[in-house]
Amino acid sequence: MPDAPLPPAPPAHFNFAQHLIALNAHRPQKIAYIDDAGTLSYSELAERQRRLAAGLLALGLRREERVLLLMHDSSDWAVSFLGALYAGIVPVAVNTLLTADDYAYMLQHSRAQAVLVSGALLPTLHQALAQGGHEVRQLIVSRPAGEKSDQDLGLEARNIETLIAQHAPLGSCAPTAGDDPAFWLYSSGSTGRPKGTAHTHANPYWTAELYGKPILGLSENDICFSAAKLFFAYGLGNALSFPLSVGATVVLMAERPTPDAVFKRWTEQKPTVFFGAPTGFAGMLASPKLPGPEQVALRLCSSAGEALPAELGERFTRHFGVEIIDGIGSTEMLHIYLSNRPGQVRYGTTGWPVPGYEIELRGEDGQGVPEGEPGDLYIQGPSAALMYWGNREKSRDTFQGAWTKSGDKYVRNADGSYTYSGRSDDMLKVSGIYVSPFEVEATLVQHAAVLEAAVIGMVDEEGLTKTKAFVVLKAGQLVDEAGLKAFVKERLAPYKYPRAIEFIDELPKTATGKIQRFKLRERQAATL
């Protein structure tokens, strides 16, 4: 089936927040958000973001100044993000699971002039501000009814509800262009300080037009629910750009996406599209409280963050009768550019290029690699970020002309799909042949007793690199090292099986759920 023609580029004068208001003007009473506090209609969303935009400008914030957005998922998050965009102010959306040191760095690095913050996160923010690296001019707090004030923290803060109520809606949006800076997202920082990734007003338009509508097939009849939070690039598309571009309804929750919390929303709010990650899907399938297919209304699931093991996808589909379309995206490209598609799912692969994006696999010499051989993944597409703020060296390494270097290795298959081979810096050379840690991990998790696995290289007594696996077992399950080694040998080439296996309680991960193999390498080095 041929791909549909690409959508038109946004007009020269383009403000993404105003774009969403215009798209939904004919459905004022339709519910846009359901959060822990209640519901918000599309007309209420438009009015609140325009009132907040006026309030931010009245506080003296100016166009293109940055404001830190440190909030748990709620309709106030969406109002804050879109209100800033509407005013031409740049929200810097940050992870709510970080430390005070992380926020102190981000405040200083972004030079944020204000912070929009959830009340529950004020103590951590207070610690960050107390470090004295950067002083903000305004503090705006979102707090649930009944939550205590912040007076004991010694902070002069404005309540977002008061700020919104005090100002009439801003008459017109900032006269931004599609290429103007719109917002920042920080990379996960798994190998060092996080990088401030600057995106434009046009970028979320492109991800919605190229992926949300044609690949996911979202419509106003959908109810979307994302385990990935709004501060992630993945979550921002899932719970804001995509659903608001078609008039769908979004379910938000402030708490962590544990299996129980997800199941509660699945069975009560009845989302039709769910966005998760492999770790979450594994945890849900292992839960004794997994609901039956008759208890949910899912029509489609999406997975990103790390490659989805085939066994997980197949088990989920057998249970629910619903496909998980695995894809890969990045903070730098804003969302997914390589993906399986509904009705065209090949579990164990990341699917095919999303129309509108070009993919190249390159070897160490920068030239293309033959089909079936691993190569570094490069992407060309309209949603690429402008740069990493204040980091010329990393910007030039990642954003190479029209191409973006992903840092991942992939193999192109005969049917045009792509299979993940691991991060470029995680690949192992065993017996002179490259081994993908992910391939070994995906095989280990096929064992009935294994919940998760991570593979690194270790140097043996002869100075040769061999594979070592760190394995987390499911509750109540047992298997020994010899049994797991035999299991892998039956399924992979002999040189790929892990020469050592260490059983641990949990794997080290970033806040986005990605395995931090460098910490496992440090753990291994400490034992030598």
XYZ file of C-alpha atoms in Angstrom:
528
model
C 0.000 0.000 0.000
C 1.653 3.290 -1.063
C 2.278 5.948 1.554
C 0.002 8.992 1.543
C 1.441 12.248 0.186
C 3.334 14.309 2.744
C 1.447 17.148 4.472
C 2.123 20.773 3.557
C 4.697 22.722 5.528
C 3.293 25.094 8.162
C 2.897 28.738 7.084
C 5.693 31.253 7.536
C 4.007 32.748 10.604
C 3.297 29.805 12.878
C 2.691 29.400 16.590
C 2.061 25.803 17.647
C -0.184 26.707 20.575
C -2.382 28.890 18.363
C -2.377 26.133 15.743
C -3.942 23.714 18.263
C -6.504 26.297 19.384
C -7.601 26.822 15.782
C -7.840 23.089 15.073
C -10.191 22.533 18.024
C -12.291 25.690 17.918
C -15.267 23.720 16.565
C -15.298 21.253 19.491
C -15.401 23.583 22.527
C -17.157 21.153 24.889
C -15.107 18.087 23.956
C -12.953 16.841 26.846
C -9.271 17.449 26.160
C -7.802 16.218 29.452
C -8.810 13.917 32.283
C -6.358 14.188 35.171
C -6.332 13.308 38.855
C -8.379 16.438 39.681
C -11.055 16.314 36.989
C -11.595 17.234 33.350
C -10.739 20.136 31.072
C -12.587 20.863 27.830
C -10.946 22.194 24.690
C -12.505 25.640 25.212
C -11.275 25.710 28.828
C -7.796 24.631 27.701
C -7.679 27.447 25.136
C -8.882 30.088 27.589
C -6.587 29.002 30.417
C -3.480 28.941 28.256
C -4.268 32.391 26.839
C -4.895 33.772 30.340
C -1.639 32.272 31.580
C 0.195 33.718 28.577
C -1.095 37.168 29.550
C -0.089 36.544 33.152
C 3.451 35.520 32.243
C 3.923 38.648 30.138
C 2.464 40.804 32.921
C 5.111 39.397 35.274
C 7.758 40.869 33.004
C 8.769 37.726 31.163
C 9.806 38.451 27.602
C 9.717 36.644 24.304
C 12.279 33.801 23.973
C 13.224 33.923 27.653
C 13.257 30.474 29.215
C 11.015 29.258 32.022
C 11.625 25.933 33.781
C 8.584 23.627 33.685
C 8.895 21.230 36.626
C 5.468 19.659 37.052
C 3.829 16.308 37.494
C 1.493 15.331 34.670
C -1.769 17.265 34.948
C -3.823 19.637 32.850
C -1.807 22.464 34.440
C 1.290 21.032 32.731
C -0.392 21.343 29.332
C -1.726 24.820 30.144
C 1.730 25.947 31.263
C 3.528 24.539 28.232
C 1.042 25.889 25.703
C 0.589 29.198 27.537
C 4.324 29.830 27.342
C 4.390 28.931 23.637
C 1.414 31.215 22.988
C 3.306 34.109 24.603
C 6.492 33.334 22.688
C 8.238 32.307 25.925
C 10.326 29.112 25.848
C 9.321 26.398 28.357
C 12.146 24.087 29.426
C 10.356 20.864 30.334
C 12.362 18.821 32.851
C 12.153 15.414 34.444
C 10.380 15.375 37.831
C 12.516 12.472 39.108
C 15.854 14.266 39.227
C 17.907 15.631 42.114
C 18.351 19.173 43.376
C 21.842 19.168 41.838
C 20.339 18.355 38.434
C 17.838 21.210 38.687
C 20.514 23.627 39.865
C 22.512 22.774 36.741
C 19.474 23.134 34.453
C 18.478 26.480 35.981
C 21.957 27.852 35.484
C 22.446 26.299 32.040
C 19.090 27.481 30.654
C 19.179 30.792 32.552
C 15.479 30.295 33.257
C 13.795 33.497 34.413
C 10.868 31.736 36.095
C 9.812 28.302 37.290
C 6.388 26.704 36.890
C 6.369 23.967 39.514
C 4.111 21.421 41.204
C 3.713 22.078 44.919
C 4.993 18.618 45.795
C 8.290 19.393 44.024
C 8.921 22.693 45.811
C 11.247 21.243 48.493
C 13.597 19.838 45.851
C 13.425 23.056 43.827
C 14.158 25.036 46.992
C 17.340 22.988 47.505
C 18.348 23.688 43.897
C 17.766 27.424 44.245
C 19.653 27.482 47.554
C 22.822 26.402 45.740
C 23.002 29.955 44.425
C 24.102 29.267 40.873
C 21.162 31.122 39.342
C 18.331 33.304 40.634
C 14.874 33.228 39.054
C 12.565 36.252 38.980
C 9.232 34.455 39.305
C 7.929 31.257 40.901
C 4.502 29.948 39.879
C 3.055 26.974 41.737
C 0.448 24.430 40.697
C -1.040 22.655 43.690
C -4.022 20.358 44.218
C -6.813 21.611 46.450
C -5.896 21.193 50.107
C -2.145 20.961 49.554
C -0.155 22.989 52.091
C 1.418 26.285 51.061
C 5.115 26.825 50.589
C 5.493 29.571 53.182
C 7.698 27.350 55.316
C 10.200 27.166 52.457
C 10.823 30.886 52.484
C 9.788 31.219 48.844
C 7.660 33.985 47.395
C 5.417 32.085 45.016
C 2.317 32.835 42.965
C -0.473 30.334 42.617
C -1.123 29.445 38.998
C -4.884 29.571 39.573
C -4.642 33.125 40.881
C -2.431 34.207 38.000
C -4.857 32.754 35.471
C -7.894 34.327 37.151
C -6.302 37.782 37.330
C -5.725 38.192 33.606
C -7.961 38.352 30.561
C -6.999 36.031 27.705
C -4.132 37.360 25.606
C -5.684 38.746 22.440
C -3.244 37.205 19.968
C -0.288 34.881 20.083
C 3.320 35.953 19.713
C 4.147 36.399 16.010
C 6.476 33.428 15.883
C 7.722 31.565 12.815
C 7.942 27.811 12.366
C 11.723 27.913 12.774
C 11.642 30.057 15.929
C 12.693 28.456 19.244
C 9.615 27.056 20.977
C 10.727 24.787 23.828
C 13.629 22.806 25.229
C 13.894 19.231 26.401
C 16.891 17.877 28.271
C 18.434 14.607 27.149
C 18.499 11.833 29.729
C 22.167 12.407 30.468
C 22.991 8.707 30.858
C 26.667 9.320 30.042
C 27.209 12.806 31.453
C 25.483 16.147 31.955
C 22.115 16.328 30.177
C 22.052 18.386 27.003
C 19.514 21.192 26.455
C 17.856 20.279 23.153
C 16.182 23.255 21.469
C 13.077 22.619 19.345
C 11.040 24.888 17.084
C 7.324 25.677 16.785
C 7.144 23.589 13.596
C 8.712 20.442 15.055
C 5.666 19.148 17.011
C 3.529 19.939 13.959
C 5.699 17.621 11.867
C 5.678 14.757 14.362
C 1.879 14.910 14.584
C 1.446 15.086 10.813
C 4.006 12.395 9.968
C 3.470 9.937 12.821
C 0.490 10.707 15.059
C -2.086 10.881 12.289
C -0.909 8.496 9.526
C 0.910 5.814 11.566
C -1.116 5.731 14.786
C -4.285 6.659 12.949
C -5.426 8.852 15.837
C -8.835 10.511 15.618
C -11.118 12.554 17.850
C -12.750 9.294 18.969
C -9.562 8.090 20.676
C -8.683 8.290 24.351
C -4.895 8.396 24.734
C -2.936 7.367 27.808
C 0.864 7.529 28.020
C 3.009 5.893 30.689
C 5.835 8.126 29.454
C 5.425 11.509 31.116
C 4.913 14.805 29.304
C 8.470 15.990 29.989
C 9.829 13.213 27.733
C 9.885 13.799 23.978
C 7.928 10.542 23.606
C 5.333 11.560 26.186
C 4.981 15.090 24.805
C 3.872 13.675 21.462
C 1.685 10.971 22.995
C -0.180 13.178 25.469
C -0.151 16.611 23.834
C 0.960 17.113 20.227
C -0.734 14.039 18.739
C -4.104 13.916 20.538
C -4.628 17.695 20.512
C -3.923 17.760 16.769
C -6.993 15.549 16.155
C -9.284 16.531 19.040
C -8.808 13.326 21.032
C -9.073 13.001 24.812
C -6.000 12.439 27.014
C -5.758 10.667 30.365
C -3.016 12.021 32.643
C -1.799 10.811 36.023
C 0.753 12.333 38.360
C 1.927 9.082 39.958
C 4.495 6.647 38.640
C 3.205 4.253 35.948
C 3.264 1.099 38.041
C 1.273 -1.858 36.702
C -1.496 -1.218 39.238
C -1.703 2.491 38.346
C -1.851 1.693 34.623
C -4.462 -1.040 35.075
C -6.646 1.369 37.076
C -6.743 3.814 34.133
C -7.182 1.043 31.579
C -10.257 -0.337 33.328
C -11.810 2.936 34.546
C -11.013 5.535 31.860
C -10.968 3.002 28.999
C -8.176 4.460 26.843
C -8.088 3.196 23.277
C -4.384 3.887 22.649
C -1.662 3.249 25.228
C 1.961 4.366 24.998
C 4.535 2.469 27.039
C 8.077 1.114 27.117
C 9.455 -2.445 27.187
C 10.179 -2.378 30.927
C 6.597 -1.367 31.648
C 5.092 -3.987 29.360
C 7.257 -6.662 31.010
C 6.129 -5.597 34.470
C 2.479 -5.592 33.477
C 2.605 -9.033 31.879
C 4.289 -10.384 35.019
C 1.636 -8.893 37.319
C -0.972 -11.218 38.862
C -3.472 -8.362 38.466
C -3.187 -8.220 34.661
C -6.728 -7.479 33.414
C -8.432 -9.585 30.812
C -9.056 -8.303 27.291
C -12.760 -7.876 28.068
C -11.894 -5.336 30.797
C -10.104 -2.861 28.527
C -10.896 -0.863 25.390
C -7.418 -0.822 23.833
C -7.182 -0.856 20.043
C -3.441 -0.181 19.776
C -0.287 0.113 21.902
C 2.986 1.848 21.171
C 6.431 1.098 22.584
C 9.628 3.163 22.503
C 12.573 4.042 24.707
C 14.354 0.739 24.064
C 13.794 -1.976 21.498
C 10.869 -4.257 22.333
C 11.849 -7.939 22.666
C 9.795 -10.075 20.267
C 8.670 -12.387 23.054
C 7.118 -9.490 24.980
C 5.180 -8.208 21.993
C 3.941 -11.660 21.049
C 2.811 -12.450 24.597
C 0.980 -9.134 24.907
C -0.819 -9.650 21.601
C -1.796 -13.207 22.529
C -3.342 -11.965 25.774
C -5.100 -8.794 24.603
C -5.459 -9.334 20.869
C -3.837 -5.901 20.438
C -0.624 -5.073 18.578
C 2.281 -3.165 20.085
C 3.939 -1.100 17.397
C 7.580 -0.729 18.395
C 9.464 2.315 17.163
C 12.536 4.407 17.810
C 12.668 8.145 18.286
C 14.888 10.516 20.215
C 14.919 13.812 22.068
C 16.877 15.200 19.114
C 14.225 14.187 16.543
C 11.330 14.823 19.005
C 9.479 11.587 18.292
C 9.484 8.340 16.322
C 11.012 8.134 12.830
C 11.349 4.347 12.427
C 8.362 2.203 13.340
C 6.212 -0.837 12.911
C 2.687 -0.047 11.730
C -0.780 -1.289 12.657
C -1.396 -4.407 10.606
C 2.277 -4.500 9.625
C 4.097 -5.567 12.761
C 7.238 -7.649 12.681
C 8.106 -8.297 16.309
C 11.837 -8.259 16.977
C 12.338 -5.364 14.562
C 11.799 -1.611 14.851
C 9.871 -1.602 11.600
C 10.201 0.686 8.599
C 11.066 4.364 8.083
C 8.198 6.738 8.837
C 7.289 8.543 5.589
C 8.901 11.970 5.642
C 12.097 10.634 7.232
C 15.142 9.137 5.514
C 17.361 6.525 7.131
C 21.005 5.673 6.440
C 23.252 3.059 8.043
C 26.934 3.979 7.915
C 30.114 2.111 8.779
C 33.129 3.440 10.629
C 34.377 4.918 7.344
C 31.171 6.951 6.974
C 30.033 4.918 3.976
C 26.861 2.846 3.716
C 26.946 -0.741 4.984
C 25.599 -3.794 3.124
C 22.215 -5.239 3.982
C 22.442 -7.491 7.037
C 25.483 -5.772 8.542
C 25.288 -3.396 11.530
C 25.815 0.289 10.910
C 25.423 3.603 12.705
C 21.914 5.010 12.288
C 21.511 8.471 10.752
C 18.167 10.236 10.217
C 17.038 13.092 8.013
C 13.660 14.665 8.714
C 11.849 17.952 9.412
C 11.508 17.550 13.215
C 15.228 17.658 14.039
C 16.234 19.979 16.881
C 18.111 23.188 16.248
C 21.072 22.379 18.513
C 22.246 21.542 21.990
C 22.278 24.860 23.820
C 25.770 26.031 24.704
C 27.429 22.859 23.419
C 28.925 23.477 20.011
C 31.076 20.324 20.008
C 28.209 17.937 20.720
C 25.902 19.848 18.358
C 28.332 19.470 15.465
C 28.821 15.779 16.208
C 25.077 15.022 16.339
C 23.525 17.480 13.858
C 25.534 16.928 10.686
C 23.963 19.125 8.029
C 20.581 17.664 7.140
C 21.397 14.438 9.007
C 21.122 13.603 12.694
C 23.417 10.957 14.188
C 21.382 8.771 16.530
C 24.112 6.911 18.414
C 22.334 3.602 17.705
C 23.425 0.668 15.572
C 20.941 -1.093 13.303
C 20.781 -3.800 10.668
C 18.618 -3.446 7.556
C 16.652 -6.592 6.734
C 15.678 -7.944 3.323
C 12.076 -6.709 3.723
C 13.224 -3.136 4.399
C 12.637 -3.324 8.140
C 15.377 -2.526 10.639
C 16.603 -4.517 13.635
C 18.207 -2.869 16.645
C 21.797 -3.855 17.414
C 22.410 -1.693 20.478
C 23.880 1.693 21.214
C 26.986 2.444 19.180
C 29.123 2.571 22.314
C 27.634 -0.693 23.673
C 28.533 -2.972 20.743
C 30.904 -5.822 21.602
C 33.495 -7.512 19.434
C 33.728 -11.174 20.436
C 36.028 -13.562 18.574
C 36.527 -10.812 15.995
C 32.781 -10.536 15.305
C 30.407 -7.809 16.466
C 27.806 -8.955 18.993
C 24.724 -6.903 19.816
C 23.999 -6.853 23.568
C 20.341 -6.424 22.740
C 20.225 -9.640 20.725
C 21.529 -11.609 23.704
C 19.219 -9.750 26.109
C 16.198 -10.399 23.884
C 17.030 -14.102 23.930
C 17.480 -14.248 27.710
C 14.073 -12.673 28.380
C 12.422 -15.404 26.350
C 13.125 -17.727 29.296
C 10.027 -18.087 31.470
C 11.926 -17.194 34.652
C 13.611 -14.010 33.373
C 12.065 -10.571 33.824
C 14.909 -8.387 32.506
C 18.493 -8.747 31.337
C 21.412 -6.517 30.397
C 24.598 -7.606 28.657
C 28.052 -6.017 28.734
C 31.543 -7.044 27.680
C 34.063 -8.364 30.161
C 37.744 -9.064 29.588
C 38.853 -12.590 30.488
C 42.235 -13.683 31.866
C 43.645 -13.782 28.334
C 42.590 -10.215 27.597
C 39.751 -11.256 25.302
C 36.272 -9.739 25.355
C 33.412 -12.039 26.326
C 29.778 -11.361 27.084
C 28.425 -11.126 30.627
C 24.725 -10.945 31.484
C 23.082 -9.326 34.485
C 19.700 -10.958 34.996
C 16.617 -10.028 37.042
C 14.322 -12.984 37.695
C 10.541 -12.848 37.994
C 9.147 -13.102 41.520
C 9.054 -16.700 42.697
C 11.002 -18.002 39.668
C 14.326 -19.836 39.768
C 16.889 -20.815 37.144
C 20.623 -21.381 37.493
C 23.496 -20.017 35.422
C 24.074 -23.256 33.551
C 20.426 -23.503 32.589
C 20.350 -19.991 31.181
C 23.581 -20.479 29.245
C 22.173 -23.641 27.672
C 18.957 -21.809 26.828
C 20.865 -19.106 24.908
C 23.172 -21.593 23.176
C 20.149 -23.342 21.707
C 18.983 -20.092 20.101
C 22.079 -18.088 19.128
C 25.476 -18.662 17.548
C 27.853 -20.251 20.098
C 30.133 -17.219 20.431
C 27.205 -15.034 21.541
C 26.128 -16.850 24.685
C 27.053 -15.067 27.956
C 30.194 -16.573 29.478
C 29.124 -15.273 32.892
C 25.728 -14.533 34.406
C 25.123 -12.495 37.549
C 21.681 -12.428 39.149
C 20.704 -9.024 40.597
C 17.562 -7.488 42.102
C 17.210 -4.641 39.595
C 19.009 -3.074 36.656
C 20.368 0.485 36.833
C 18.315 2.736 34.566
C 17.890 6.346 33.566
C 14.702 8.136 34.545
C 13.425 7.286 31.056
C 13.795 3.579 31.775
C 16.860 2.994 29.606
C 19.417 0.542 30.945
C 22.649 2.222 32.089
C 25.155 -0.365 30.924
C 28.031 1.912 31.860
C 27.075 1.422 35.518
C 27.156 -2.323 35.022
C 30.600 -1.969 33.449
C 31.696 0.041 36.496
C 30.280 -2.664 38.769
C 32.177 -5.318 36.833
C 35.424 -3.333 36.940
C 35.117 -2.950 40.705
C 35.108 -6.728 41.139
C 38.391 -7.250 39.286
